[in-house]
CSV table of C-alpha atoms and ligand atoms in Angstrom, one decimal:
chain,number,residue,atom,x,y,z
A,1,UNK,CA,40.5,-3.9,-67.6
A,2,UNK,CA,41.0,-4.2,-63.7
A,3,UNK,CA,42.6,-7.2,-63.6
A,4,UNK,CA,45.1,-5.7,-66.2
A,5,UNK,CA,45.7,-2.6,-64.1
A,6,UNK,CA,46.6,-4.2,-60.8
A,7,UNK,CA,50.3,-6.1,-61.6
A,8,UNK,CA,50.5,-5.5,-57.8
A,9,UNK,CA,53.9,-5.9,-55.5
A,10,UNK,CA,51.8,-9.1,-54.1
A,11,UNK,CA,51.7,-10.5,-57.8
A,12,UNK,CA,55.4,-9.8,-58.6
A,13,UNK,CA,56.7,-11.2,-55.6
A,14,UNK,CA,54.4,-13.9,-54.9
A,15,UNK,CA,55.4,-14.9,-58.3
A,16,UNK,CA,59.3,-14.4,-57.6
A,17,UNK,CA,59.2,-16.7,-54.8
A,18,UNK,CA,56.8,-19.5,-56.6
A,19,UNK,CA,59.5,-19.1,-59.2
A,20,UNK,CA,62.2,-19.3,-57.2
A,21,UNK,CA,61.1,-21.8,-54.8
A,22,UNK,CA,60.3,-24.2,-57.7
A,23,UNK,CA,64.0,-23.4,-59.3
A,24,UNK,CA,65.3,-24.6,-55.8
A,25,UNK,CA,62.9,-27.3,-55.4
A,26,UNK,CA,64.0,-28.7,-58.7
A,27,UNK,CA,67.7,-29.0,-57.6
A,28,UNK,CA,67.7,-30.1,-54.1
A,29,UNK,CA,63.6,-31.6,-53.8
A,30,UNK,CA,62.2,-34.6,-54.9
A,31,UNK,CA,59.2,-33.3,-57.2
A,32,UNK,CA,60.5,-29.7,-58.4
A,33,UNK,CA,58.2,-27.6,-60.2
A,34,UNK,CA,55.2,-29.8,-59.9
A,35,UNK,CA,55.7,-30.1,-56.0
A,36,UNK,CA,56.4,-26.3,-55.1
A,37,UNK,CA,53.1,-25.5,-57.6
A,38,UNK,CA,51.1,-28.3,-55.6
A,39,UNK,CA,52.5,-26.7,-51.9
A,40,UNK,CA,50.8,-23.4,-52.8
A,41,UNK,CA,47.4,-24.8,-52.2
A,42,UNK,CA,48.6,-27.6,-50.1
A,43,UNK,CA,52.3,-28.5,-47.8
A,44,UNK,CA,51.4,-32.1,-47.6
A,45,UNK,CA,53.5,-34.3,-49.9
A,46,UNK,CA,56.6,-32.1,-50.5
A,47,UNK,CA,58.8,-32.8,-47.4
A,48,UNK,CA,62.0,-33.6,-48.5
A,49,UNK,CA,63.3,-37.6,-47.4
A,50,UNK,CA,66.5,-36.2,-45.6
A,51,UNK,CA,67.4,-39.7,-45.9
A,52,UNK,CA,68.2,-39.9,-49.4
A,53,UNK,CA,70.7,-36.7,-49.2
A,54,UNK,CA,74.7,-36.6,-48.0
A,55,UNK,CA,75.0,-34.3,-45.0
A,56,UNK,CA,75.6,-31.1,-46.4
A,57,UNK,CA,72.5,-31.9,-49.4
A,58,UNK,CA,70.7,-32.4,-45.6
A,59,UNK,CA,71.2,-29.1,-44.2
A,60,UNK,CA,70.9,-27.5,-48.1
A,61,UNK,CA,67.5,-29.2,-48.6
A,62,UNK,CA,66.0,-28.5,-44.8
A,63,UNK,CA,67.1,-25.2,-45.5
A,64,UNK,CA,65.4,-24.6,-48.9
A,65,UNK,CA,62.2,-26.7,-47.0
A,66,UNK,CA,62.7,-24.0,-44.1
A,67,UNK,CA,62.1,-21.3,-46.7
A,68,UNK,CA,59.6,-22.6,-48.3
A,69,UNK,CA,57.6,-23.3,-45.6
A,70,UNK,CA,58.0,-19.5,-45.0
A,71,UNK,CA,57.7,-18.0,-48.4
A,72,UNK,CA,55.1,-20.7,-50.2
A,73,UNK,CA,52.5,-20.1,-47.5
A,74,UNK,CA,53.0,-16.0,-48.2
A,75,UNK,CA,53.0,-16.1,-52.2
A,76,UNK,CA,49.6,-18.2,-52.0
A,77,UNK,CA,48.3,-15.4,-49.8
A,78,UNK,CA,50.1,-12.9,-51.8
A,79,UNK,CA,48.0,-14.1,-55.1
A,80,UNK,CA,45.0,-14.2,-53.1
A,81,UNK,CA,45.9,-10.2,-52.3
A,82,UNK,CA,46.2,-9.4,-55.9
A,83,UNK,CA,42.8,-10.7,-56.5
A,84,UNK,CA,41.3,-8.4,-53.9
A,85,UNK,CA,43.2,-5.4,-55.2
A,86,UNK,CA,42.6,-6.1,-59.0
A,87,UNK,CA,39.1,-5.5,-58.0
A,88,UNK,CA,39.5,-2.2,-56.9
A,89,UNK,CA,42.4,-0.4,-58.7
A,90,UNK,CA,40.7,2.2,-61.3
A,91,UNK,CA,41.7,4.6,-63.5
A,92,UNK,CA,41.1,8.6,-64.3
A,93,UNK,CA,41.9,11.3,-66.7
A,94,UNK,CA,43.3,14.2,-64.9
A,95,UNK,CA,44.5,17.2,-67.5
A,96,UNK,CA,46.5,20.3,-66.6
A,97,UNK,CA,44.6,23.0,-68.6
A,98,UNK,CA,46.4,25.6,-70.2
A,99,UNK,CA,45.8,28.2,-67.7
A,100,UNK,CA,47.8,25.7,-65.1
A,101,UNK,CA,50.5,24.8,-67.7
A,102,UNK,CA,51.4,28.2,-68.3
A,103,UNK,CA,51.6,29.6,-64.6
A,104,UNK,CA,54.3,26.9,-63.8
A,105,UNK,CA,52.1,24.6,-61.9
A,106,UNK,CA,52.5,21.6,-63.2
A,107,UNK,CA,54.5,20.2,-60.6
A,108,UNK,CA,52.5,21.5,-57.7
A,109,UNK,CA,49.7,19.7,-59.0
A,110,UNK,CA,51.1,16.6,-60.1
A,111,UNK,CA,53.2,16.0,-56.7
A,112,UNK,CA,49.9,16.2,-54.9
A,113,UNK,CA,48.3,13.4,-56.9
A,114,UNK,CA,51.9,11.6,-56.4
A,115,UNK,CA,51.8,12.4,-52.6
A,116,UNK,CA,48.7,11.2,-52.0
A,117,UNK,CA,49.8,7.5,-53.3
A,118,UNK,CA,48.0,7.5,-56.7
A,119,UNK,CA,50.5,6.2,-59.5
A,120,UNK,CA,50.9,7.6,-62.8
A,121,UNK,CA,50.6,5.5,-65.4
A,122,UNK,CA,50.5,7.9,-68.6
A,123,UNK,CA,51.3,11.6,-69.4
A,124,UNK,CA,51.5,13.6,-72.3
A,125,UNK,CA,52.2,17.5,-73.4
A,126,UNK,CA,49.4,18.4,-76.3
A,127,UNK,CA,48.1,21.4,-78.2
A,128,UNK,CA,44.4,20.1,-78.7
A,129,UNK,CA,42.7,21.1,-81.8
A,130,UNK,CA,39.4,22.8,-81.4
A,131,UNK,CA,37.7,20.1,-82.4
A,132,UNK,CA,39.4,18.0,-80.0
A,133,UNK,CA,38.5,20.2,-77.4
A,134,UNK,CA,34.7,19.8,-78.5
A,135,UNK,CA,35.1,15.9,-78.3
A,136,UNK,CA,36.7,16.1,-74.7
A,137,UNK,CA,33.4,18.2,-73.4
A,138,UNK,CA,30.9,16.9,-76.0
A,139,UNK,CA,28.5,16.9,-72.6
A,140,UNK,CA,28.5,20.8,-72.0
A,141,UNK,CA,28.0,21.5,-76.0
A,142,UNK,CA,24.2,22.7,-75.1
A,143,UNK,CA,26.3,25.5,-72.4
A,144,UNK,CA,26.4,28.9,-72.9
A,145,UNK,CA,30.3,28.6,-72.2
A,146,UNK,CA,31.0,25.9,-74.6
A,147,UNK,CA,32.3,27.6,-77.0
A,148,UNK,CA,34.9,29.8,-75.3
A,149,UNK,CA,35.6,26.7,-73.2
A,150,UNK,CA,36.7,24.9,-76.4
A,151,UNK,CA,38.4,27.9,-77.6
A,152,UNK,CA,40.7,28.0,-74.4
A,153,UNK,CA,41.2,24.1,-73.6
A,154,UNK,CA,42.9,24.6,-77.2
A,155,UNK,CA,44.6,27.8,-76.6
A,156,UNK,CA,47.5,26.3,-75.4
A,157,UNK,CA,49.8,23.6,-74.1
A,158,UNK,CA,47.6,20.8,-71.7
A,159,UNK,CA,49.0,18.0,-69.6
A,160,UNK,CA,46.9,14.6,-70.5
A,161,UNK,CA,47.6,12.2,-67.0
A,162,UNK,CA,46.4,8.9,-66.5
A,163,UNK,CA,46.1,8.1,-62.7
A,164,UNK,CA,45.6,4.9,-61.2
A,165,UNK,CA,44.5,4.1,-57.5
A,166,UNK,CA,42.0,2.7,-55.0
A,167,UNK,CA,39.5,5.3,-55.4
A,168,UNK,CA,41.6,7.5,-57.5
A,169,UNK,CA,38.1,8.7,-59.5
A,170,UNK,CA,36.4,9.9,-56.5
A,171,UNK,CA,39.5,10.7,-54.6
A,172,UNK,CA,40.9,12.8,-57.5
A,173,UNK,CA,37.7,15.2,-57.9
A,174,UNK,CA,38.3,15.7,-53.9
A,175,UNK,CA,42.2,16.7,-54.5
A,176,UNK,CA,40.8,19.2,-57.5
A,177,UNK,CA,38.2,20.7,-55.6
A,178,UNK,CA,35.1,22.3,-56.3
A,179,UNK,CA,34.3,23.5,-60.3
A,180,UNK,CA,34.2,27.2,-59.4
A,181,UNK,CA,37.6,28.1,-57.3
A,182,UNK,CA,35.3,30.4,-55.7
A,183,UNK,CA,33.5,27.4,-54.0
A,184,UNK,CA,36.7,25.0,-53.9
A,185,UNK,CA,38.0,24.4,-50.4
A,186,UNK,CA,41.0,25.6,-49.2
A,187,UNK,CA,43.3,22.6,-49.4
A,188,UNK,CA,42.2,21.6,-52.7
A,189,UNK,CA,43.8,22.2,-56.1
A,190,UNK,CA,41.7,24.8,-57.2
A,191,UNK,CA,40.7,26.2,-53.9
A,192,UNK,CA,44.5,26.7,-53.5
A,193,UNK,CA,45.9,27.8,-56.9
A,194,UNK,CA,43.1,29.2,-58.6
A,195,UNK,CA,40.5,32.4,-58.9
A,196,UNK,CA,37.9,31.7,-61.5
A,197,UNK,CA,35.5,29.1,-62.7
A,198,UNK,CA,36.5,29.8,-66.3
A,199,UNK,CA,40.6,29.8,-65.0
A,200,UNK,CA,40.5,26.7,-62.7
A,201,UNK,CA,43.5,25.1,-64.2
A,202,UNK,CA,42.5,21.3,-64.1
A,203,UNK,CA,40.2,18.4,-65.1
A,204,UNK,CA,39.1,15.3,-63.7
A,205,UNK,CA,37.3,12.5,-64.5
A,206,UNK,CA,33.7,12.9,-63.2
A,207,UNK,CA,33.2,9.2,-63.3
A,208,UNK,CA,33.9,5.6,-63.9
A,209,UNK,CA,32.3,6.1,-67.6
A,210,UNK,CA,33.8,9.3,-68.3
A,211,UNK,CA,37.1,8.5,-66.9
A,212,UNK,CA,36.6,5.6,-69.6
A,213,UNK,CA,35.7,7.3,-72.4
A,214,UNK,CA,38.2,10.0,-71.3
A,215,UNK,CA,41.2,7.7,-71.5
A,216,UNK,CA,40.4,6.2,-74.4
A,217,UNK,CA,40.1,10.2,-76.2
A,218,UNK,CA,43.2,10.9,-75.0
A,219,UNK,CA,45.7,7.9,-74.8
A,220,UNK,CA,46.2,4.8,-77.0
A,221,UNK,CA,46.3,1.7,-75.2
A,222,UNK,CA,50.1,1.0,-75.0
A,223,UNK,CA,51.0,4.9,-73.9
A,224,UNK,CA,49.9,3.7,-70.7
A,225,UNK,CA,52.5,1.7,-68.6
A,226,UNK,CA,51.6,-1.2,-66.0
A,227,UNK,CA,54.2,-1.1,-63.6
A,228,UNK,CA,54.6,-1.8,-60.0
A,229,UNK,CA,55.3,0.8,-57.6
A,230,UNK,CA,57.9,-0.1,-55.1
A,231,UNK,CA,55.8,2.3,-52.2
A,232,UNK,CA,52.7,0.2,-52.9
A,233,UNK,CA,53.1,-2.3,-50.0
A,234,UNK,CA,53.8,0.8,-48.3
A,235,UNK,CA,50.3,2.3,-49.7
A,236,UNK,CA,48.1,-0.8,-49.6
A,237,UNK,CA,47.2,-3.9,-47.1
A,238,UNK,CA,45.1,-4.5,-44.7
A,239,UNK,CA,45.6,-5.3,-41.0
B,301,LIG,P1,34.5,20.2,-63.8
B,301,LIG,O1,35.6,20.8,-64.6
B,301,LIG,O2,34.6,20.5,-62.4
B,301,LIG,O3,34.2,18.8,-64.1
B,301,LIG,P2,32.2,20.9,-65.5
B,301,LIG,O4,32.4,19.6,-66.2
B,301,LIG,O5,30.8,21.2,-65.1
B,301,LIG,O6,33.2,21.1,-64.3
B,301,LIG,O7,32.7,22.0,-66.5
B,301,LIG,C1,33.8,21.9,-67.3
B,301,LIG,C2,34.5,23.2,-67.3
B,301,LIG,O8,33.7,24.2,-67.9
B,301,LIG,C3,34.9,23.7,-66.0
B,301,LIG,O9,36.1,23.2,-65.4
B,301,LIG,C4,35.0,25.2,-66.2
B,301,LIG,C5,34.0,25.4,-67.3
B,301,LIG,N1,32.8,25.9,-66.7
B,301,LIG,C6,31.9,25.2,-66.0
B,301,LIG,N2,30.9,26.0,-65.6
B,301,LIG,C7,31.1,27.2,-66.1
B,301,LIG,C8,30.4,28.5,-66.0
B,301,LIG,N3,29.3,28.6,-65.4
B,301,LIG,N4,31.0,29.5,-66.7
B,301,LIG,C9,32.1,29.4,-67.3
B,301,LIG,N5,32.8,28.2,-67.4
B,301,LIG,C10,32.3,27.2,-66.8
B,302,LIG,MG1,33.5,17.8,-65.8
């Protein structure tokens, strides 16, 4: 699934320019598609004979060869980038409960997953069912709570979210805060908008297995979206 997630700004425009190079390369470059392909692993071989070009196909071709020494070198690395991040891009279910729907917070608490750099990839508005409710927390059905936890999950409206990010499973629990609001730090979700352990307005994913199993309860596969986010190069690289 990883490797699906991450459609990262280095694939897009590493792919762009490989494209684009190879257009150019097929007007004005001995070799075309084959050469600019071959150049990504190696430059050897594709420097255009100036010789065989009028003076203005000269400065045209050194030109496109000036840019492609640039951009070939960078979409090659660019690839290698989206590798590396396809690795580490997950997924989580985050849900706004009904409790967080109806006191108007669904904005506060989907700007803070936004602002943090997490992308959403999938959102819905839902009444569960009760027994929808029992499937979602099939792991607390031994709890004395279970019951009225059901009964509330379906009382109302609920925001179903799909958030993807480096770390967004571990790093979204942290944003939430602790179970009971009472224990939450301030700065969290529920350490900032909530009172109760039974009121505490939102869920998250406790784990890669649940956030799996989570997803799939919630969304069909092509409700969520891969897309690239244009902030990403702002919100990922290394130095
Ligand atoms: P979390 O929502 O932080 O993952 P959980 O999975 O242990 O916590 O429990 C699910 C929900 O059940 C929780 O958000 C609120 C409710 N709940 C948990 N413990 C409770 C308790 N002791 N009394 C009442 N409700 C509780
Ligand atoms: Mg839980």
């Amino acid at each position: 699934m990883s490797s699906q997630i991450c459609r990262s700004v280095a694939s897009r425009a590493a792919r762009s320019i490989l494209s684009a190079y190879s257009k150019q390369s097929s007007r004005s470059i001995s070799g075309g598609r084959a050469a600019a392909a071959a150049a990504t692993v190696s430059l050897r071989g594709v420097v255009p004979s100036l010789a065989a070009y009028g003076r203005e196909e000269s400065a045209n071709a050194s030109r496109a060869w000036i840019s492609g020494l640039f951009a070939l070198p960078a979409a090659a690395y660019m690839l290698q980038e989206q590798e590396a991040c396809a690795a580490e891009m997950e997924r989580t279910f985050i849900a706004i409960k009904p409790d967080g729907v109806q006191r108007g917070l669904i904005a506060e608490i989907i700007s803070r997953f936004e602002r943090k750099g997490f992308k959403l990839v999938g959102i819905k508005i839902l009444v569960p069912s009760k027994d929808f409710a029992q499937k979602h927390y099939h792991d607390l059905k031994e709890r004395p709570f279970f019951n009225g936890l059901c009964d509330f999950l379906s009382s109302g409206p609920v925001i179903g979210m799909v958030w993807e990010g480096e770390g967004v499973i571990k790093y979204g629990r942290k944003l939430i805060g602790a179970t009971d609001p009472q224990k939450s730090e301030p700065g969290t979700i529920r350490g900032d908008l909530a009172v109760v352990v039974g009121r505490n307005i939102i869920h998250g994913s406790d784990g890669p297995e649940t956030a799996k199993d989570e997803i799939a309860l919630w969304f069909k596969p092509e409700e969520l979206v891969n897309y690239t986010n244009n902030a990403e190069k702002w919100i990922y690289g290394d130095n």
